[in-house]
Short mmCIF file of N, CA and C in Angstrom, two decimals:
data_model
loop_
_atom_site.label_atom_id
_atom_site.label_comp_id
_atom_site.label_asym_id
_atom_site.label_seq_id
_atom_site.Cartn_x
_atom_site.Cartn_y
_atom_site.Cartn_z
N MET A 13 11.12 -2.68 -2.11
CA MET A 13 11.48 -1.33 -2.45
C MET A 13 10.49 -0.34 -1.80
N LYS A 14 9.21 -0.72 -1.81
CA LYS A 14 8.22 0.17 -1.19
C LYS A 14 8.44 0.29 0.31
N LEU A 15 8.82 -0.82 0.92
CA LEU A 15 9.08 -0.78 2.36
C LEU A 15 10.27 0.13 2.66
N PHE A 16 11.29 0.08 1.81
CA PHE A 16 12.46 0.95 1.99
C PHE A 16 12.06 2.42 1.88
N THR A 17 11.25 2.78 0.91
CA THR A 17 10.85 4.18 0.75
C THR A 17 9.94 4.63 1.90
N LEU A 18 9.13 3.72 2.42
CA LEU A 18 8.29 4.07 3.57
C LEU A 18 9.14 4.34 4.80
N ILE A 19 10.11 3.48 5.05
CA ILE A 19 10.99 3.68 6.20
C ILE A 19 11.83 4.94 6.02
N LEU A 20 12.35 5.15 4.82
CA LEU A 20 13.16 6.35 4.55
C LEU A 20 12.34 7.62 4.72
N SER A 21 11.10 7.62 4.25
CA SER A 21 10.24 8.79 4.41
C SER A 21 9.97 9.08 5.89
N ALA A 22 9.74 8.05 6.66
CA ALA A 22 9.48 8.24 8.09
C ALA A 22 10.71 8.77 8.82
N VAL A 23 11.88 8.22 8.50
CA VAL A 23 13.12 8.67 9.16
C VAL A 23 13.44 10.11 8.80
N VAL A 24 13.31 10.46 7.54
CA VAL A 24 13.60 11.83 7.11
C VAL A 24 12.58 12.80 7.69
N PHE A 25 11.32 12.38 7.80
CA PHE A 25 10.31 13.24 8.41
C PHE A 25 10.65 13.53 9.87
N VAL A 26 11.05 12.51 10.61
CA VAL A 26 11.40 12.70 12.02
C VAL A 26 12.62 13.61 12.15
N ALA A 27 13.61 13.40 11.31
CA ALA A 27 14.82 14.24 11.37
C ALA A 27 14.51 15.69 11.03
N SER A 28 13.74 15.91 9.98
CA SER A 28 13.43 17.29 9.60
C SER A 28 12.50 17.95 10.62
N ALA A 29 11.60 17.18 11.23
CA ALA A 29 10.74 17.74 12.28
C ALA A 29 11.56 18.13 13.50
N TYR A 30 12.58 17.33 13.82
CA TYR A 30 13.47 17.66 14.94
C TYR A 30 14.20 18.98 14.67
N PHE A 31 14.79 19.12 13.48
CA PHE A 31 15.50 20.35 13.15
C PHE A 31 14.56 21.55 13.08
N PHE A 32 13.34 21.31 12.60
CA PHE A 32 12.36 22.40 12.54
C PHE A 32 12.01 22.88 13.94
N ALA A 33 11.79 21.93 14.85
CA ALA A 33 11.41 22.29 16.22
C ALA A 33 12.58 22.92 16.97
N SER A 34 13.78 22.42 16.75
CA SER A 34 14.93 22.96 17.49
C SER A 34 15.35 24.34 16.99
N ASP A 35 15.14 24.63 15.73
CA ASP A 35 15.54 25.93 15.17
C ASP A 35 14.38 26.91 15.06
N PHE A 36 13.23 26.56 15.60
CA PHE A 36 12.07 27.43 15.47
C PHE A 36 12.23 28.67 16.35
N LYS A 37 12.16 29.80 15.71
CA LYS A 37 12.16 31.08 16.42
C LYS A 37 11.53 32.11 15.49
N PHE A 38 11.01 33.14 16.08
CA PHE A 38 10.42 34.20 15.28
C PHE A 38 11.53 35.12 14.82
N SER A 39 11.79 35.11 13.54
CA SER A 39 12.87 35.92 13.00
C SER A 39 12.43 36.48 11.65
N SER A 40 12.92 37.63 11.34
CA SER A 40 12.58 38.25 10.06
C SER A 40 13.74 38.17 9.07
N GLU A 41 14.78 37.42 9.43
CA GLU A 41 15.90 37.25 8.51
C GLU A 41 15.46 36.37 7.34
N ILE A 42 15.85 36.76 6.16
CA ILE A 42 15.43 36.03 4.96
C ILE A 42 16.05 34.63 4.93
N ASN A 43 17.29 34.50 5.42
CA ASN A 43 17.93 33.17 5.41
C ASN A 43 17.18 32.20 6.32
N HIS A 44 16.73 32.66 7.47
CA HIS A 44 16.00 31.79 8.39
C HIS A 44 14.63 31.42 7.82
N ILE A 45 13.99 32.35 7.17
CA ILE A 45 12.68 32.08 6.55
C ILE A 45 12.82 31.04 5.45
N ILE A 46 13.88 31.17 4.63
CA ILE A 46 14.11 30.20 3.56
C ILE A 46 14.41 28.82 4.14
N TYR A 47 15.24 28.76 5.18
CA TYR A 47 15.60 27.51 5.82
C TYR A 47 14.37 26.81 6.40
N MET A 48 13.55 27.55 7.09
CA MET A 48 12.35 26.95 7.68
C MET A 48 11.36 26.52 6.59
N SER A 49 11.27 27.29 5.53
CA SER A 49 10.38 26.92 4.41
C SER A 49 10.86 25.63 3.75
N MET A 50 12.17 25.49 3.60
CA MET A 50 12.70 24.26 3.00
C MET A 50 12.45 23.05 3.89
N LEU A 51 12.55 23.23 5.20
CA LEU A 51 12.24 22.13 6.11
C LEU A 51 10.76 21.75 6.03
N MET A 52 9.89 22.75 5.92
CA MET A 52 8.46 22.46 5.79
C MET A 52 8.16 21.73 4.48
N ILE A 53 8.80 22.13 3.40
CA ILE A 53 8.60 21.47 2.11
C ILE A 53 9.09 20.02 2.18
N LEU A 54 10.25 19.80 2.83
CA LEU A 54 10.78 18.45 2.99
C LEU A 54 9.82 17.58 3.81
N MET A 55 9.23 18.14 4.86
CA MET A 55 8.27 17.37 5.65
C MET A 55 7.02 17.05 4.83
N CYS A 56 6.58 17.97 4.00
CA CYS A 56 5.41 17.70 3.13
C CYS A 56 5.72 16.59 2.13
N ILE A 57 6.92 16.59 1.57
CA ILE A 57 7.31 15.54 0.64
C ILE A 57 7.33 14.18 1.35
N CYS A 58 7.82 14.17 2.58
CA CYS A 58 7.85 12.92 3.35
C CYS A 58 6.44 12.42 3.65
N VAL A 59 5.54 13.32 3.96
CA VAL A 59 4.15 12.92 4.23
C VAL A 59 3.54 12.32 2.97
N VAL A 60 3.79 12.92 1.82
CA VAL A 60 3.27 12.37 0.56
C VAL A 60 3.85 10.98 0.31
N GLY A 61 5.15 10.81 0.57
CA GLY A 61 5.77 9.50 0.40
C GLY A 61 5.17 8.46 1.32
N MET A 62 4.83 8.85 2.55
CA MET A 62 4.22 7.90 3.47
C MET A 62 2.78 7.57 3.05
N VAL A 63 2.06 8.55 2.54
CA VAL A 63 0.68 8.31 2.10
C VAL A 63 0.66 7.37 0.90
N ILE A 64 1.62 7.53 0.00
CA ILE A 64 1.69 6.64 -1.17
C ILE A 64 1.96 5.21 -0.75
N ASN A 65 2.80 5.02 0.24
CA ASN A 65 3.20 3.68 0.65
C ASN A 65 2.43 3.15 1.85
N VAL A 66 1.36 3.78 2.24
CA VAL A 66 0.60 3.35 3.41
C VAL A 66 -0.11 2.02 3.17
N SER A 67 -0.22 1.61 1.93
CA SER A 67 -0.88 0.33 1.64
C SER A 67 -0.12 -0.85 2.24
N LEU A 68 1.16 -0.67 2.54
CA LEU A 68 1.93 -1.73 3.18
C LEU A 68 1.49 -1.96 4.62
N LEU A 69 0.92 -0.95 5.25
CA LEU A 69 0.53 -1.06 6.64
C LEU A 69 -0.82 -1.72 6.84
N ARG A 70 -1.62 -1.77 5.80
CA ARG A 70 -2.92 -2.42 5.91
C ARG A 70 -2.74 -3.91 6.07
N ILE A 71 -3.28 -4.43 7.15
CA ILE A 71 -3.13 -5.85 7.44
C ILE A 71 -4.39 -6.58 6.98
N GLY A 72 -4.19 -7.72 6.38
CA GLY A 72 -5.33 -8.55 5.98
C GLY A 72 -6.06 -8.03 4.78
N ARG A 73 -5.33 -7.80 3.71
CA ARG A 73 -6.00 -7.38 2.49
C ARG A 73 -6.93 -8.48 2.01
N LYS A 74 -8.07 -8.10 1.54
CA LYS A 74 -9.04 -9.08 1.07
C LYS A 74 -8.70 -9.46 -0.36
N LYS A 75 -8.52 -10.74 -0.57
CA LYS A 75 -8.25 -11.24 -1.91
C LYS A 75 -9.46 -12.02 -2.37
N VAL A 76 -9.90 -11.75 -3.56
CA VAL A 76 -11.06 -12.41 -4.10
C VAL A 76 -10.60 -13.64 -4.86
N LYS A 77 -11.12 -14.77 -4.46
CA LYS A 77 -10.81 -16.01 -5.16
C LYS A 77 -12.01 -16.37 -6.01
N SER A 78 -11.74 -16.68 -7.24
CA SER A 78 -12.84 -17.06 -8.12
C SER A 78 -12.65 -18.51 -8.54
N LEU A 79 -13.73 -19.23 -8.55
CA LEU A 79 -13.71 -20.62 -8.95
C LEU A 79 -14.44 -20.73 -10.28
N ILE A 80 -13.71 -21.15 -11.27
CA ILE A 80 -14.31 -21.34 -12.58
C ILE A 80 -14.51 -22.84 -12.77
N TYR A 81 -15.74 -23.24 -12.93
CA TYR A 81 -16.06 -24.65 -13.04
C TYR A 81 -15.94 -25.04 -14.51
N ASN A 82 -15.01 -25.91 -14.78
CA ASN A 82 -14.78 -26.36 -16.15
C ASN A 82 -14.97 -27.87 -16.17
N SER A 83 -15.98 -28.33 -16.86
CA SER A 83 -16.26 -29.76 -16.88
C SER A 83 -15.30 -30.52 -17.78
N TYR A 84 -14.52 -29.84 -18.58
CA TYR A 84 -13.60 -30.50 -19.49
C TYR A 84 -12.20 -30.66 -18.88
N SER A 85 -12.01 -30.13 -17.71
CA SER A 85 -10.70 -30.19 -17.07
C SER A 85 -10.41 -31.60 -16.57
N GLN A 86 -9.15 -31.99 -16.59
CA GLN A 86 -8.75 -33.30 -16.10
C GLN A 86 -8.88 -33.37 -14.58
N LYS A 87 -8.62 -32.29 -13.89
CA LYS A 87 -8.63 -32.28 -12.43
C LYS A 87 -9.86 -31.55 -11.90
N ARG A 88 -10.99 -31.83 -12.46
CA ARG A 88 -12.19 -31.12 -12.03
C ARG A 88 -12.76 -31.73 -10.76
N ILE A 89 -13.46 -30.90 -10.00
CA ILE A 89 -14.13 -31.36 -8.79
C ILE A 89 -15.48 -31.93 -9.19
N PRO A 90 -15.77 -33.15 -8.83
CA PRO A 90 -17.05 -33.72 -9.23
C PRO A 90 -18.22 -33.04 -8.52
N ASN A 91 -19.22 -32.68 -9.28
CA ASN A 91 -20.42 -32.06 -8.76
C ASN A 91 -21.61 -32.84 -9.32
N LYS A 92 -22.27 -33.62 -8.49
CA LYS A 92 -23.32 -34.53 -8.96
C LYS A 92 -24.50 -33.79 -9.58
N HIS A 93 -24.90 -32.69 -8.97
CA HIS A 93 -26.04 -31.93 -9.50
C HIS A 93 -25.70 -31.37 -10.88
N PHE A 94 -24.51 -30.80 -11.01
CA PHE A 94 -24.09 -30.24 -12.30
C PHE A 94 -23.97 -31.34 -13.35
N ASP A 95 -23.39 -32.47 -12.95
CA ASP A 95 -23.21 -33.58 -13.90
C ASP A 95 -24.55 -34.12 -14.37
N ARG A 96 -25.51 -34.25 -13.45
CA ARG A 96 -26.84 -34.74 -13.81
C ARG A 96 -27.56 -33.77 -14.74
N GLN A 97 -27.41 -32.49 -14.46
CA GLN A 97 -28.11 -31.48 -15.24
C GLN A 97 -27.61 -31.43 -16.68
N PHE A 98 -26.33 -31.60 -16.88
CA PHE A 98 -25.76 -31.50 -18.22
C PHE A 98 -25.34 -32.87 -18.79
N GLU A 99 -25.75 -33.93 -18.10
CA GLU A 99 -25.52 -35.30 -18.55
C GLU A 99 -24.04 -35.57 -18.83
N ILE A 100 -23.23 -35.26 -17.85
CA ILE A 100 -21.79 -35.52 -17.97
C ILE A 100 -21.51 -36.81 -17.25
N SER A 101 -20.82 -37.70 -17.92
CA SER A 101 -20.54 -38.99 -17.31
C SER A 101 -19.32 -38.88 -16.40
N GLN A 102 -19.33 -39.66 -15.32
CA GLN A 102 -18.20 -39.72 -14.38
C GLN A 102 -17.12 -40.59 -15.00
N SER A 103 -15.89 -40.06 -15.10
CA SER A 103 -14.82 -40.88 -15.66
C SER A 103 -13.72 -41.09 -14.70
#
């Protein structure tokens, strides 16, 4: 779903930027000012949507793996130093 919103934000941004650039002219008509303002607001919304979903573009996220050593586990990894220190018998 996040990938869909990222792609949609990018496509809408490109489309609104195209219309903004093609219709850009210096005009004092209120309708043109409102239209250009709405295109700018739409582009800002698209930028916010892309910033929110930019975490998808980061490659190689670091994941922290933690190893909890439990001597009572059936599938524990034998550690001779640990076993000697706490007098755990090998079974």
